[in-house]
Tab-separated table of C-alpha atoms in Angstrom:
chain	number	residue	atom	x	y	z
A	1	UNK	CA	0.000	0.000	0.000
A	2	UNK	CA	1.247	3.465	-0.908
A	3	UNK	CA	1.496	5.379	2.368
A	4	UNK	CA	0.610	8.600	0.583
A	5	UNK	CA	-2.625	7.451	-1.004
A	6	UNK	CA	-5.626	9.102	0.656
A	7	UNK	CA	-7.475	6.965	3.171
A	8	UNK	CA	-10.827	5.592	2.083
A	9	UNK	CA	-13.909	6.062	4.217
A	10	UNK	CA	-16.723	3.635	4.991
A	11	UNK	CA	-20.375	4.747	4.709
A	12	UNK	CA	-20.320	5.107	8.525
A	13	UNK	CA	-17.335	7.478	8.681
A	14	UNK	CA	-19.375	10.537	9.699
A	15	UNK	CA	-21.120	8.479	12.364
A	16	UNK	CA	-17.782	7.447	13.894
A	17	UNK	CA	-16.671	11.072	14.076
A	18	UNK	CA	-19.965	12.149	15.651
A	19	UNK	CA	-19.533	9.409	18.295
A	20	UNK	CA	-16.095	10.804	19.221
A	21	UNK	CA	-14.055	7.922	17.802
A	22	UNK	CA	-10.283	8.037	17.643
A	23	UNK	CA	-9.550	7.256	13.988
A	24	UNK	CA	-6.516	5.363	12.638
A	25	UNK	CA	-5.463	4.114	9.212
A	26	UNK	CA	-6.268	0.409	8.742
A	27	UNK	CA	-6.024	-1.491	5.447
A	28	UNK	CA	-6.282	1.776	3.530
A	29	UNK	CA	-9.337	2.997	5.451
A	30	UNK	CA	-9.775	5.664	8.122
A	31	UNK	CA	-11.246	3.465	10.872
A	32	UNK	CA	-12.275	3.897	14.542
A	33	UNK	CA	-9.740	2.247	16.864
A	34	UNK	CA	-11.760	3.187	19.941
A	35	UNK	CA	-14.611	5.384	21.116
A	36	UNK	CA	-14.595	7.518	24.308
A	37	UNK	CA	-15.440	4.473	26.488
A	38	UNK	CA	-12.026	2.947	25.666
A	39	UNK	CA	-10.836	-0.508	24.622
A	40	UNK	CA	-11.338	-2.186	28.007
A	41	UNK	CA	-14.970	-1.100	28.508
A	42	UNK	CA	-15.800	-1.756	24.842
A	43	UNK	CA	-14.403	-5.284	25.079
A	44	UNK	CA	-16.218	-6.139	28.322
A	45	UNK	CA	-19.471	-4.578	27.108
A	46	UNK	CA	-19.445	-6.779	24.004
A	47	UNK	CA	-19.150	-9.918	26.137
A	48	UNK	CA	-21.789	-8.671	28.627
A	49	UNK	CA	-24.401	-7.039	26.333
A	50	UNK	CA	-23.926	-6.075	22.668
A	51	UNK	CA	-21.191	-4.317	20.707
A	52	UNK	CA	-21.627	-2.762	17.264
A	53	UNK	CA	-18.701	-2.843	14.820
A	54	UNK	CA	-18.250	-1.199	11.419
A	55	UNK	CA	-16.626	-3.819	9.193
A	56	UNK	CA	-17.572	-2.115	5.924
A	57	UNK	CA	-13.915	-2.050	4.889
A	58	UNK	CA	-14.138	-5.791	4.279
A	59	UNK	CA	-14.857	-6.994	0.750
A	60	UNK	CA	-18.302	-8.326	-0.161
A	61	UNK	CA	-18.247	-10.375	-3.364
A	62	UNK	CA	-21.078	-11.943	-5.353
A	63	UNK	CA	-20.270	-15.061	-7.355
A	64	UNK	CA	-23.032	-15.904	-9.824
A	65	UNK	CA	-22.844	-19.049	-12.018
A	66	UNK	CA	-23.207	-18.253	-15.749
A	67	UNK	CA	-25.064	-21.566	-16.131
A	68	UNK	CA	-27.619	-20.535	-13.507
A	69	UNK	CA	-26.769	-23.670	-11.524
A	70	UNK	CA	-25.394	-22.880	-8.047
A	71	UNK	CA	-23.516	-26.211	-8.125
A	72	UNK	CA	-21.343	-24.821	-10.925
A	73	UNK	CA	-20.352	-21.810	-8.825
A	74	UNK	CA	-19.651	-24.103	-5.851
A	75	UNK	CA	-17.461	-26.462	-7.895
A	76	UNK	CA	-15.649	-23.501	-9.468
A	77	UNK	CA	-14.902	-21.974	-6.060
A	78	UNK	CA	-13.710	-25.370	-4.803
A	79	UNK	CA	-10.760	-25.068	-7.227
A	80	UNK	CA	-9.468	-22.185	-5.026
A	81	UNK	CA	-10.374	-23.295	-1.482
A	82	UNK	CA	-9.873	-26.610	0.410
A	83	UNK	CA	-13.488	-26.354	1.541
A	84	UNK	CA	-16.645	-28.359	0.788
A	85	UNK	CA	-18.623	-25.624	-0.982
A	86	UNK	CA	-20.861	-28.035	-2.905
A	87	UNK	CA	-22.123	-29.440	0.391
A	88	UNK	CA	-23.045	-26.005	1.713
A	89	UNK	CA	-26.845	-25.834	1.875
A	90	UNK	CA	-28.829	-22.794	0.768
A	91	UNK	CA	-29.000	-20.252	3.579
A	92	UNK	CA	-25.813	-21.563	5.205
A	93	UNK	CA	-22.336	-20.076	5.525
A	94	UNK	CA	-18.920	-21.520	6.321
A	95	UNK	CA	-15.369	-20.363	6.927
A	96	UNK	CA	-12.823	-20.864	4.148
A	97	UNK	CA	-9.293	-20.165	2.987
A	98	UNK	CA	-7.819	-19.189	-0.376
A	99	UNK	CA	-4.600	-21.204	-0.776
A	100	UNK	CA	-1.650	-20.759	-3.147
A	101	UNK	CA	0.382	-23.329	-5.059
A	102	UNK	CA	2.863	-23.670	-2.186
A	103	UNK	CA	0.047	-24.453	0.256
A	104	UNK	CA	0.195	-20.993	1.857
A	105	UNK	CA	-2.873	-18.966	2.766
A	106	UNK	CA	-3.779	-16.036	0.473
A	107	UNK	CA	-6.708	-14.934	2.626
A	108	UNK	CA	-9.429	-16.255	4.897
A	109	UNK	CA	-13.064	-15.650	4.056
A	110	UNK	CA	-16.718	-16.453	4.686
A	111	UNK	CA	-18.644	-18.319	1.997
A	112	UNK	CA	-22.467	-18.217	1.974
A	113	UNK	CA	-24.902	-20.083	-0.275
A	114	UNK	CA	-27.593	-17.531	-1.178
A	115	UNK	CA	-29.606	-19.818	-3.441
A	116	UNK	CA	-28.789	-18.487	-6.909
A	117	UNK	CA	-25.316	-17.167	-6.016
A	118	UNK	CA	-22.468	-17.445	-3.531
A	119	UNK	CA	-21.768	-14.478	-1.272
A	120	UNK	CA	-18.191	-14.059	-0.029
A	121	UNK	CA	-16.795	-11.769	2.670
A	122	UNK	CA	-13.018	-11.259	2.476
A	123	UNK	CA	-10.433	-9.191	4.336
A	124	UNK	CA	-10.073	-5.493	3.512
A	125	UNK	CA	-6.329	-5.702	2.944
A	126	UNK	CA	-6.762	-8.580	0.461
A	127	UNK	CA	-10.002	-7.728	-1.290
A	128	UNK	CA	-8.584	-6.336	-4.527
A	129	UNK	CA	-6.113	-9.225	-4.853
A	130	UNK	CA	-8.844	-11.744	-3.977
A	131	UNK	CA	-11.167	-10.288	-6.581
A	132	UNK	CA	-8.447	-10.398	-9.263
A	133	UNK	CA	-7.672	-13.996	-8.236
A	134	UNK	CA	-11.348	-14.959	-8.570
A	135	UNK	CA	-11.693	-13.154	-11.921
A	136	UNK	CA	-8.623	-14.895	-13.290
A	137	UNK	CA	-9.652	-18.401	-12.301
A	138	UNK	CA	-13.466	-18.290	-12.247
A	139	UNK	CA	-14.188	-15.544	-14.782
A	140	UNK	CA	-15.161	-18.085	-17.454
A	141	UNK	CA	-17.792	-19.819	-15.341
A	142	UNK	CA	-19.037	-17.082	-13.013
A	143	UNK	CA	-20.060	-13.451	-13.055
A	144	UNK	CA	-18.218	-11.713	-10.242
A	145	UNK	CA	-19.091	-8.460	-8.499
A	146	UNK	CA	-17.094	-6.720	-5.771
A	147	UNK	CA	-19.866	-4.753	-4.093
A	148	UNK	CA	-19.040	-1.096	-3.521
A	149	UNK	CA	-22.532	-0.012	-2.536
A	150	UNK	CA	-23.027	-1.920	0.703
A	151	UNK	CA	-21.878	-1.362	4.278
A	152	UNK	CA	-21.236	-4.249	6.674
A	153	UNK	CA	-21.795	-4.039	10.404
A	154	UNK	CA	-21.529	-6.647	13.140
A	155	UNK	CA	-23.619	-6.762	16.297
A	156	UNK	CA	-21.949	-9.126	18.750
A	157	UNK	CA	-22.674	-10.272	22.263
A	158	UNK	CA	-25.307	-12.070	24.357
A	159	UNK	CA	-27.936	-9.324	23.872
A	160	UNK	CA	-27.467	-9.018	20.092
A	161	UNK	CA	-30.320	-11.398	19.262
A	162	UNK	CA	-32.815	-9.610	21.532
A	163	UNK	CA	-31.828	-6.188	20.169
A	164	UNK	CA	-32.364	-7.279	16.566
A	165	UNK	CA	-35.501	-9.308	17.379
A	166	UNK	CA	-37.192	-5.970	18.129
A	167	UNK	CA	-36.694	-5.182	14.416
A	168	UNK	CA	-37.241	-8.671	12.988
A	169	UNK	CA	-38.746	-11.291	15.308
A	170	UNK	CA	-37.706	-14.317	13.214
A	171	UNK	CA	-34.020	-13.595	13.739
A	172	UNK	CA	-34.165	-15.695	16.917
A	173	UNK	CA	-34.809	-18.816	14.824
A	174	UNK	CA	-31.506	-18.456	12.952
A	175	UNK	CA	-28.710	-20.833	13.947
A	176	UNK	CA	-24.978	-20.107	14.021
A	177	UNK	CA	-23.812	-19.652	10.385
A	178	UNK	CA	-27.328	-19.274	8.954
A	179	UNK	CA	-27.754	-16.521	6.351
A	180	UNK	CA	-31.072	-14.787	5.652
A	181	UNK	CA	-32.526	-11.702	4.036
A	182	UNK	CA	-34.775	-9.415	6.059
A	183	UNK	CA	-35.871	-5.803	6.346
A	184	UNK	CA	-34.505	-3.818	9.263
A	185	UNK	CA	-36.261	-0.440	9.543
A	186	UNK	CA	-37.666	-1.108	6.034
A	187	UNK	CA	-34.177	-1.544	4.568
A	188	UNK	CA	-33.445	-4.913	2.889
A	189	UNK	CA	-30.418	-6.445	4.641
A	190	UNK	CA	-28.451	-9.680	4.349
A	191	UNK	CA	-27.967	-11.096	7.818
A	192	UNK	CA	-25.721	-13.933	8.967
A	193	UNK	CA	-25.555	-15.314	12.486
A	194	UNK	CA	-21.791	-15.105	12.760
A	195	UNK	CA	-18.997	-12.787	13.747
A	196	UNK	CA	-15.430	-12.648	14.940
A	197	UNK	CA	-15.566	-12.188	18.697
A	198	UNK	CA	-16.395	-15.640	20.084
A	199	UNK	CA	-19.856	-14.336	20.999
A	200	UNK	CA	-23.242	-15.072	19.543
A	201	UNK	CA	-24.013	-12.295	17.093
A	202	UNK	CA	-24.767	-11.173	13.584
A	203	UNK	CA	-23.155	-9.569	10.582
A	204	UNK	CA	-25.471	-7.342	8.569
A	205	UNK	CA	-24.898	-6.167	5.010
A	206	UNK	CA	-26.793	-2.920	4.391
A	207	UNK	CA	-27.136	-0.755	1.258
A	208	UNK	CA	-24.710	2.152	1.789
A	209	UNK	CA	-27.349	4.848	1.387
A	210	UNK	CA	-29.292	3.513	4.403
A	211	UNK	CA	-26.355	2.249	6.463
A	212	UNK	CA	-25.953	5.235	8.762
A	213	UNK	CA	-29.676	5.433	9.472
A	214	UNK	CA	-30.021	1.723	10.319
A	215	UNK	CA	-26.824	1.755	12.396
A	216	UNK	CA	-27.844	4.867	14.352
A	217	UNK	CA	-31.172	3.257	15.203
A	218	UNK	CA	-29.492	0.062	16.440
A	219	UNK	CA	-27.111	2.193	18.510
A	220	UNK	CA	-30.096	3.893	20.159
A	221	UNK	CA	-30.796	0.644	22.029
A	222	UNK	CA	-29.466	1.008	25.599
A	223	UNK	CA	-27.722	-2.384	25.426
A	224	UNK	CA	-25.648	-1.439	22.359
A	225	UNK	CA	-22.278	0.329	22.415
A	226	UNK	CA	-20.073	1.156	19.399
A	227	UNK	CA	-16.836	-0.860	19.407
A	228	UNK	CA	-13.546	0.033	17.692
A	229	UNK	CA	-10.767	-2.002	16.125
A	230	UNK	CA	-8.834	-2.116	19.415
A	231	UNK	CA	-11.471	-4.184	21.185
A	232	UNK	CA	-12.203	-6.123	17.986
A	233	UNK	CA	-8.589	-7.311	18.145
A	234	UNK	CA	-8.626	-8.302	21.830
A	235	UNK	CA	-12.016	-10.018	21.417
A	236	UNK	CA	-10.909	-12.103	18.427
A	237	UNK	CA	-7.612	-12.977	20.114
A	238	UNK	CA	-9.374	-14.263	23.248
A	239	UNK	CA	-11.661	-16.252	20.933
A	240	UNK	CA	-8.592	-17.843	19.299
A	241	UNK	CA	-9.461	-16.391	15.882
A	242	UNK	CA	-6.728	-15.517	13.390
A	243	UNK	CA	-5.920	-12.072	12.037
A	244	UNK	CA	-4.817	-12.390	8.413
A	245	UNK	CA	-1.345	-10.902	8.011
A	246	UNK	CA	-0.456	-11.687	11.650
A	247	UNK	CA	-1.427	-15.269	12.410
A	248	UNK	CA	-1.868	-16.582	8.878
A	249	UNK	CA	-0.340	-15.517	5.582
A	250	UNK	CA	1.256	-16.944	2.450
A	251	UNK	CA	4.027	-18.400	4.640
A	252	UNK	CA	1.654	-20.540	6.726
A	253	UNK	CA	-0.349	-23.557	5.561
A	254	UNK	CA	-3.853	-24.530	6.739
A	255	UNK	CA	-2.425	-27.525	8.649
A	256	UNK	CA	0.248	-25.411	10.360
A	257	UNK	CA	-2.503	-22.937	11.255
A	258	UNK	CA	-4.586	-25.754	12.835
A	259	UNK	CA	-7.407	-25.355	10.313
A	260	UNK	CA	-8.046	-29.060	9.695
A	261	UNK	CA	-11.629	-28.440	10.885
A	262	UNK	CA	-12.157	-25.975	8.005
A	263	UNK	CA	-11.244	-28.630	5.403
A	264	UNK	CA	-14.270	-30.879	5.295
A	265	UNK	CA	-14.045	-34.615	4.594
A	266	UNK	CA	-15.113	-34.273	0.937
A	267	UNK	CA	-11.910	-32.389	0.103
A	268	UNK	CA	-9.494	-34.603	2.045
A	269	UNK	CA	-7.695	-37.705	0.840
A	270	UNK	CA	-10.300	-40.443	0.467
A	271	UNK	CA	-13.167	-37.910	0.272
A	272	UNK	CA	-15.672	-37.407	-2.557
A	273	UNK	CA	-13.639	-34.595	-4.192
A	274	UNK	CA	-10.150	-34.858	-2.698
A	275	UNK	CA	-7.598	-32.137	-3.548
A	276	UNK	CA	-8.149	-30.003	-6.619
A	277	UNK	CA	-7.247	-26.754	-4.824
A	278	UNK	CA	-3.939	-24.833	-5.013
A	279	UNK	CA	-1.218	-26.447	-2.896
A	280	UNK	CA	-3.279	-29.617	-2.393
A	281	UNK	CA	-0.268	-31.917	-2.503
A	282	UNK	CA	1.518	-30.036	0.287
A	283	UNK	CA	-1.587	-29.498	2.374
A	284	UNK	CA	-2.943	-33.043	2.122
A	285	UNK	CA	0.579	-34.368	2.741
A	286	UNK	CA	0.733	-32.354	5.958
A	287	UNK	CA	-2.779	-33.487	6.783
A	288	UNK	CA	-1.573	-37.107	6.699
A	289	UNK	CA	1.882	-36.688	8.214
A	290	UNK	CA	1.545	-33.515	10.303
A	291	UNK	CA	3.448	-30.268	9.811
A	292	UNK	CA	6.735	-29.442	11.514
A	293	UNK	CA	5.173	-26.527	13.399
A	294	UNK	CA	1.710	-25.575	14.547
A	295	UNK	CA	-0.309	-22.588	15.735
A	296	UNK	CA	-1.064	-22.803	19.461
A	297	UNK	CA	-2.529	-20.674	22.229
A	298	UNK	CA	0.010	-19.193	24.637
A	299	UNK	CA	-0.653	-17.944	28.152
A	300	UNK	CA	2.083	-15.811	29.712
A	301	UNK	CA	2.641	-16.976	33.293
A	302	UNK	CA	3.205	-13.420	34.515
A	303	UNK	CA	1.291	-10.192	34.047
A	304	UNK	CA	3.342	-8.791	31.165
A	305	UNK	CA	1.679	-9.028	27.742
A	306	UNK	CA	3.806	-10.782	25.108
A	307	UNK	CA	3.248	-9.132	21.746
A	308	UNK	CA	3.432	-10.235	18.112
A	309	UNK	CA	7.003	-10.834	16.975
A	310	UNK	CA	8.364	-12.044	20.324
A	311	UNK	CA	10.747	-14.966	19.766
A	312	UNK	CA	9.947	-18.215	21.574
A	313	UNK	CA	12.470	-20.577	23.145
A	314	UNK	CA	12.420	-24.019	24.764
A	315	UNK	CA	14.689	-22.819	27.570
A	316	UNK	CA	14.908	-19.839	29.923
A	317	UNK	CA	18.311	-18.803	28.547
A	318	UNK	CA	17.109	-18.296	24.969
A	319	UNK	CA	19.400	-20.966	23.512
A	320	UNK	CA	16.877	-23.121	21.627
A	321	UNK	CA	14.550	-21.118	19.350
A	322	UNK	CA	11.243	-22.890	18.686
A	323	UNK	CA	9.005	-20.250	17.109
A	324	UNK	CA	7.422	-16.831	17.474
A	325	UNK	CA	4.314	-15.085	18.780
A	326	UNK	CA	1.988	-13.865	15.997
A	327	UNK	CA	-0.656	-12.087	18.118
A	328	UNK	CA	-0.497	-11.108	21.755
A	329	UNK	CA	-1.918	-8.686	24.233
A	330	UNK	CA	-4.073	-8.448	27.305
A	331	UNK	CA	-7.375	-10.342	27.437
A	332	UNK	CA	-9.845	-8.180	29.400
A	333	UNK	CA	-12.338	-11.049	29.846
A	334	UNK	CA	-9.674	-13.689	30.486
A	335	UNK	CA	-8.172	-11.111	32.897
A	336	UNK	CA	-4.649	-12.130	31.983
A	337	UNK	CA	-2.336	-11.686	28.997
A	338	UNK	CA	-3.157	-13.903	26.013
A	339	UNK	CA	-1.239	-14.787	22.862
A	340	UNK	CA	-0.976	-17.197	19.977
A	341	UNK	CA	1.939	-18.193	17.823
A	342	UNK	CA	3.717	-20.951	15.961
A	343	UNK	CA	5.987	-23.446	17.729
A	344	UNK	CA	7.916	-26.510	16.611
A	345	UNK	CA	5.679	-29.570	16.773
A	346	UNK	CA	7.542	-31.051	19.772
A	347	UNK	CA	6.323	-28.175	21.936
A	348	UNK	CA	2.630	-28.029	21.023
A	349	UNK	CA	1.112	-30.096	23.854
A	350	UNK	CA	-1.096	-28.042	26.179
A	351	UNK	CA	0.730	-27.338	29.416
A	352	UNK	CA	4.204	-27.249	27.830
A	353	UNK	CA	6.355	-24.525	29.378
A	354	UNK	CA	8.221	-22.304	26.926
A	355	UNK	CA	9.841	-18.857	27.114
A	356	UNK	CA	9.294	-15.604	25.214
A	357	UNK	CA	11.928	-12.935	24.745
A	358	UNK	CA	10.540	-9.583	25.933
A	359	UNK	CA	12.817	-6.574	26.415
A	360	UNK	CA	15.872	-8.803	26.907
A	361	UNK	CA	14.207	-11.121	29.436
A	362	UNK	CA	12.900	-14.654	28.907
A	363	UNK	CA	9.371	-14.757	30.299
A	364	UNK	CA	7.722	-18.123	30.978
A	365	UNK	CA	4.597	-18.991	28.972
A	366	UNK	CA	2.419	-22.077	28.874
A	367	UNK	CA	1.006	-23.647	25.721
A	368	UNK	CA	-2.757	-23.360	26.257
A	369	UNK	CA	-5.956	-24.510	24.574
A	370	UNK	CA	-7.715	-21.978	22.335
A	371	UNK	CA	-10.011	-20.161	22.792
A	372	UNK	CA	-9.279	-18.392	26.084
A	373	UNK	CA	-13.007	-17.794	26.638
A	374	UNK	CA	-16.010	-20.091	26.172
A	375	UNK	CA	-17.715	-19.194	22.884
A	376	UNK	CA	-21.485	-18.692	22.994
A	377	UNK	CA	-22.333	-19.532	19.366
A	378	UNK	CA	-25.964	-20.724	18.988
A	379	UNK	CA	-25.360	-23.933	17.065
B	1	UNK	CA	8.124	22.856	41.882
B	2	UNK	CA	6.108	21.148	39.121
B	3	UNK	CA	7.851	20.525	35.792
B	4	UNK	CA	7.013	18.691	32.579
B	5	UNK	CA	8.871	17.087	29.674
B	6	UNK	CA	7.976	16.955	26.011
B	7	UNK	CA	7.807	13.144	26.524
B	8	UNK	CA	4.653	13.805	28.605
B	9	UNK	CA	6.073	13.197	32.056
B	10	UNK	CA	5.528	15.378	35.110
B	11	UNK	CA	8.036	15.930	37.909
B	12	UNK	CA	7.152	17.190	41.361
B	13	UNK	CA	10.467	18.334	42.749
B	14	UNK	CA	11.035	18.624	46.519
B	15	UNK	CA	14.647	19.341	47.443
B	16	UNK	CA	16.789	16.989	45.332
B	17	UNK	CA	14.091	14.311	44.872
B	18	UNK	CA	11.638	14.335	41.948
B	19	UNK	CA	8.431	12.319	42.022
B	20	UNK	CA	7.816	11.330	38.378
B	21	UNK	CA	4.698	10.221	36.543
B	22	UNK	CA	2.999	10.537	33.169
B	23	UNK	CA	0.610	13.364	32.386
B	24	UNK	CA	-3.169	13.070	32.123
B	25	UNK	CA	-2.762	13.748	28.406
B	26	UNK	CA	-0.341	10.798	28.057
B	27	UNK	CA	-2.566	8.496	30.109
B	28	UNK	CA	-5.539	9.357	27.919
B	29	UNK	CA	-3.560	8.764	24.729
B	30	UNK	CA	-2.284	5.387	25.960
B	31	UNK	CA	-5.736	4.189	26.966
B	32	UNK	CA	-6.474	1.570	29.616
B	33	UNK	CA	-3.193	0.351	31.108
B	34	UNK	CA	-2.924	-3.341	31.983
B	35	UNK	CA	0.741	-3.684	32.925
B	36	UNK	CA	3.448	-1.480	34.429
B	37	UNK	CA	7.107	-2.366	34.908
B	38	UNK	CA	9.107	-0.038	37.157
B	39	UNK	CA	12.819	0.372	37.889
B	40	UNK	CA	14.210	-0.978	41.154
B	41	UNK	CA	15.385	1.323	43.916
B	42	UNK	CA	19.117	1.929	43.596
B	43	UNK	CA	19.092	1.960	39.797
B	44	UNK	CA	21.133	4.849	38.367
B	45	UNK	CA	19.640	6.239	35.149
B	46	UNK	CA	20.754	8.841	32.642
B	47	UNK	CA	18.335	11.358	31.198
B	48	UNK	CA	16.538	9.735	28.256
B	49	UNK	CA	17.159	6.143	29.383
B	50	UNK	CA	14.164	3.792	29.535
B	51	UNK	CA	12.984	3.938	33.146
B	52	UNK	CA	9.640	2.134	32.968
B	53	UNK	CA	7.410	0.284	30.529
B	54	UNK	CA	3.643	0.591	30.349
B	55	UNK	CA	1.307	-1.594	28.342
B	56	UNK	CA	-2.245	-0.846	27.282
B	57	UNK	CA	-4.543	-3.547	25.899
B	58	UNK	CA	-3.140	-2.702	22.502
B	59	UNK	CA	0.513	-1.673	22.782
B	60	UNK	CA	3.657	-1.263	24.887
B	61	UNK	CA	5.303	2.123	25.494
B	62	UNK	CA	8.464	3.213	27.268
B	63	UNK	CA	8.659	5.897	29.934
B	64	UNK	CA	11.968	7.749	29.843
B	65	UNK	CA	14.017	9.055	32.730
B	66	UNK	CA	13.522	12.852	32.641
B	67	UNK	CA	16.867	13.795	34.283
B	68	UNK	CA	20.048	12.075	35.483
B	69	UNK	CA	19.589	10.466	38.872
B	70	UNK	CA	19.079	7.400	41.025
B	71	UNK	CA	15.771	5.670	41.716
B	72	UNK	CA	14.968	5.843	45.427
B	73	UNK	CA	11.425	4.421	45.353
B	74	UNK	CA	8.946	2.874	42.896
B	75	UNK	CA	5.156	2.921	43.239
B	76	UNK	CA	4.125	-0.710	43.797
B	77	UNK	CA	0.458	0.390	43.827
B	78	UNK	CA	0.442	0.943	40.037
B	79	UNK	CA	2.155	-2.405	39.454
B	80	UNK	CA	-0.644	-4.069	41.429
B	81	UNK	CA	-3.361	-1.947	39.779
B	82	UNK	CA	-2.247	-0.276	36.527
B	83	UNK	CA	-5.660	1.403	36.129
B	84	UNK	CA	-4.579	3.878	38.849
B	85	UNK	CA	-2.444	5.556	36.185
B	86	UNK	CA	-5.568	6.207	34.107
B	87	UNK	CA	-7.786	7.273	36.992
B	88	UNK	CA	-5.291	9.515	38.845
B	89	UNK	CA	-2.218	10.052	36.639
B	90	UNK	CA	-0.891	13.087	38.471
B	91	UNK	CA	-1.617	11.765	41.974
B	92	UNK	CA	-1.867	8.132	43.127
B	93	UNK	CA	-0.621	7.028	39.709
B	94	UNK	CA	2.953	8.296	40.210
B	95	UNK	CA	5.731	6.032	38.875
B	96	UNK	CA	8.968	6.538	40.799
B	97	UNK	CA	11.027	8.915	42.925
B	98	UNK	CA	14.324	10.019	41.454
B	99	UNK	CA	17.217	11.501	43.463
B	100	UNK	CA	18.548	14.092	41.024
B	101	UNK	CA	22.274	14.194	40.258
B	102	UNK	CA	21.940	17.897	39.481
B	103	UNK	CA	18.699	19.478	40.780
B	104	UNK	CA	19.402	22.706	38.869
B	105	UNK	CA	19.024	20.795	35.590
B	106	UNK	CA	15.272	20.772	36.281
B	107	UNK	CA	15.143	24.495	35.493
B	108	UNK	CA	15.507	23.648	31.796
B	109	UNK	CA	12.310	21.548	31.778
B	110	UNK	CA	8.881	22.877	30.775
B	111	UNK	CA	6.668	24.663	33.267
B	112	UNK	CA	2.943	23.900	33.340
B	113	UNK	CA	1.996	26.725	30.970
B	114	UNK	CA	4.591	25.639	28.416
B	115	UNK	CA	3.441	22.021	28.627
B	116	UNK	CA	-0.200	23.020	28.165
B	117	UNK	CA	0.837	24.925	25.068
B	118	UNK	CA	2.692	21.841	23.794
B	119	UNK	CA	-0.392	19.628	23.929
B	120	UNK	CA	-2.894	22.295	22.867
């Protein structure tokens, strides 16, 4: 990214400013990092009630089969992701990964079956590259549109369903990863019961022209607080969820990243449609034999947060390097520092003691199960 | 005598000992603190050396020694409860007491009016 290019704004930019947000550049956008309440209160409020996030910077892509048969779009997309897209029922969504020929991860994304098309949500920093990648490989079979006329918000937390049920009663019948269309304040929205905080919640795609109005009305509910990128990061880290560019990238494979669960049986060796995605040989090989390193949760034994980039060692003298932290900070709900990173496979068992280099000291950490909180997804 | 630095520290100087902390402006910019590491008593520090480290939910920041001197006391209360720095930065949230090598060097620091102008 050219540092001098002007920052883009989401359809909710004016709303953020009116709410007193502190704005920072993120993935080319001028985004709220926190509101006056601050990261700690925003984080805890999301887990206790409901937090509203602007995620309009993310890419929303429509993938429409030229044949009119959704199966053709699903099979086409399967050539780019190690995911069972064909088996995804209408009105359902699942997590996926774009892989490259070396088995690395180009991006992570959400894939929804919307009946006559697939609806993808991809990371802001990757959306132009993802769209070019899709055009190049699927342009013959699918019509692709990168939507530039829709905002995306997330309402996350235990009260999210009750808040939105006041606008659309049927929302309570949705299950985790269901996708539906409904009118909120007379505006047609695409709603999924999903998010990136570890909480029950929803992501809502809204036409840009109505986005500020709908969002302001949701914010009027006493249980709802606006939440910035700062708390979004600590919430997703406690939930054990990866940040693309930190925890996963082209240098990490799905098996190293512990994403076996995201590669359904149909795409594995012995499945109905094994392989057939970029890097399949490497990835399925690692699936069978294991990778030499793996992403794990890390809990610092002391109070000092251990941040991304900290080198990890098997010993307290820093003689035997075994990996590095990829995300780390303080977990306000866990009430202790939390981190994740990659370590050599011999050190991945929960409870293993390792050491992180922080300001010239070697601080003890324990390999810990992810997530650090108990998710409340309504499965 | 109350003095300030352009690194957003305050010094309350009594005789040759300065009580040092970070300003309300700095505390607000850092956000909610979750960790504080302080120098041990007896540590000799030069002006500009890293004296303490503070961490918010999001990031770590260094606190620099404002003048040459020796640490005579650190505030364990903010180690036990870092949020004190946010709630009372220029009172209970003090960081350490520094015995100044040259108390007259404090005259070169900012006074309150000059600091207010700096952050205006």
